[in-house]
């Protein structure tokens, strides 16, 4: 589980592309949802595939780019959207018509912002500017970052760790801090190239040394001081990240005239300020011409701006930071290079010389598209590519999870022990324990590699791939995911994955817990009052044996019984209820209940049942122990309710009643156990249903579920919308009665008679919106393991709604 969590956290931190799979399993997911949102337009009947994607703007990006993001065919996609029946239906909605009419009316109101904008846009040169902007984003745009972006990000991480360290120290003191903390960089003798033995970038923790001062430091002052000291220790990393936007245009003459116009306007501004006298320049670069505006860092009163942050900081450190800031220039440039409008932000425009201007040849200029990461794109280079994203290995290493936080905590042990008035040996032991934890955690971390993803239009939706060259991922894609057949056949959503099982990992978790408890007993408990010490010793005596038995059951029975590593997440809506909770009014029509469930593949069904039985016994024992510690903590006759066992087709289901919960009688937390499957659900009927094998139909028309996969996911978007619709009707009726009567009696039946004209009109319009959203029918994603990469392939199906009669 920790390995799966590590992959999840990595994906979240990367966060450049969202996907149904990626949210749950980490870096291996595709850009499903990005394409889903774009794909809410109508599908072209037949796509005429365009030019080679290797002639796009990405071909201009230099080889050492930290990241690249490109959007293509935006005009084509926009035209399909506005030409769809779904868009036409939404546009005819009364509230949309009223909104558009209100905008038009605002344009005629003297002095209104829209009126002023309308008047402004009547000027021919402004109309040309708008047409140029529309043309720039129509077909081919890109954004990329230079390696300086990595340096900048590393600095931000060090600042974040300094803030975390300040918070930890403040909590350990419980108030003001009477120490001055000097930040030092730790020497990394084992990895002089700033990487560890496995290729991970080493994030150098912060070492803090205490020096007495007369007055305490308030929390915010401590944070500010430590941040400034972190900056002083990393002045070489204080940089302006170089970022470049590129926009293809067919209106080069208009672009040239608008560039001249921008230059004239900027010249008028700079001439009014002596400090900006030499800030504006026109420069020939990379075969084109740009106009640049330089903001000189030496002209900024940094000492005054950072006066509060500098309080308490050594003059030498403050001077380092100020000198670096004053040496930095911020240069904004816009210009024309080839058939591109280029916008640049950085400390100069020198990086523009690296642009590959002789596009069209894979070997020309050694651009980023010549790197191995773009090799998979060649297979689909003639398709209607709509988006590309690339992340370099150096950037991947910087944003990947590391053990830096744990290592920093180890380095803080001396300071924290001193703050808490603990003996010196407490700091030594804490540091050794934390170093052990870091070493154990590090060996399970993924080894970051480059990542590249792309999407393209198909005949009935969008499709795409994500290639991730990271190593040591927790996924196992060597076999078929047979747990897909225990998703209920036609669920609203299903996600199944298989992770590598490492029995030693659980032992590590237990070891970490033992370390923490031992440390608490040895050093922290003796500092508590006599009453608290007695209470904790009583808790240990009573609860400790139960915890040890619990750990033993997990180690010897539960974990071995699920050693296959397959896990599934299912959401369904087969159940219906008119009254979901006793405090709510009844619905005239049955409401669908969302049914979440977790499924596990069983290697040993008997062992799993024995383990679960042992856990139930431990629950009773825990109740007894708690009552012994404090007789008044639980009701006198309280016992953990015995589950009700039901024999079903696929095995047996144990359901647990929830006394006095007021929920519909169908809702009862349940555990289903079959020969090869275990199910945890909130409805016994669903648990029973998932025990029985059934072919997964959701997304089957575009899925390849029979192949060996590490992850497979399917989402019935139209089904989800249909499940939500009755609830929207119910809430609208509830709101209408509440508005009329001030409250809604639970004996009320919410039917059509609760709707007034306004509610019916609103529901009709919402219905049109929901029907339009149902143009996106289904989405699937599958992750497979190649010899050198993890590949996720995703697809969705989009069908336009019928034309209005």
mmCIF file of N, CA and C in Angstrom, residues 538 542 623-631:
data_model
loop_
_atom_site.group_PDB
_atom_site.id
_atom_site.type_symbol
_atom_site.label_atom_id
_atom_site.label_comp_id
_atom_site.label_asym_id
_atom_site.label_seq_id
_atom_site.Cartn_x
_atom_site.Cartn_y
_atom_site.Cartn_z
ATOM 1 N N UNK A 538 -1.359 2.202 32.020
ATOM 2 C CA UNK A 538 -2.541 1.345 32.033
ATOM 3 C C UNK A 538 -3.011 1.050 30.613
ATOM 4 N N UNK A 542 -3.161 -2.716 28.883
ATOM 5 C CA UNK A 542 -4.422 -3.300 28.424
ATOM 6 C C UNK A 542 -4.499 -3.393 26.900
ATOM 7 N N UNK A 623 -13.088 -3.884 23.202
ATOM 8 C CA UNK A 623 -14.168 -3.277 23.976
ATOM 9 C C UNK A 623 -14.000 -3.590 25.459
ATOM 10 N N UNK A 624 -13.666 -4.858 25.767
ATOM 11 C CA UNK A 624 -13.477 -5.246 27.167
ATOM 12 C C UNK A 624 -12.311 -4.482 27.799
ATOM 13 N N UNK A 625 -11.228 -4.350 27.063
ATOM 14 C CA UNK A 625 -10.063 -3.662 27.608
ATOM 15 C C UNK A 625 -10.360 -2.181 27.848
ATOM 16 N N UNK A 626 -11.073 -1.567 26.920
ATOM 17 C CA UNK A 626 -11.424 -0.157 27.088
ATOM 18 C C UNK A 626 -12.303 0.020 28.319
ATOM 19 N N UNK A 627 -13.222 -0.920 28.514
ATOM 20 C CA UNK A 627 -14.101 -0.844 29.687
ATOM 21 C C UNK A 627 -13.310 -1.019 30.978
ATOM 22 N N UNK A 628 -12.259 -1.854 30.933
ATOM 23 C CA UNK A 628 -11.420 -2.033 32.116
ATOM 24 C C UNK A 628 -10.649 -0.760 32.440
ATOM 25 N N UNK A 629 -10.199 -0.074 31.405
ATOM 26 C CA UNK A 629 -9.457 1.168 31.625
ATOM 27 C C UNK A 629 -10.376 2.244 32.186
ATOM 28 N N UNK A 630 -11.546 2.363 31.605
ATOM 29 C CA UNK A 630 -12.507 3.380 32.037
ATOM 30 C C UNK A 630 -13.914 2.801 31.905
ATOM 31 N N UNK A 631 -14.495 2.327 32.977
ATOM 32 C CA UNK A 631 -15.815 1.689 32.921
ATOM 33 C C UNK A 631 -16.903 2.585 32.346
#
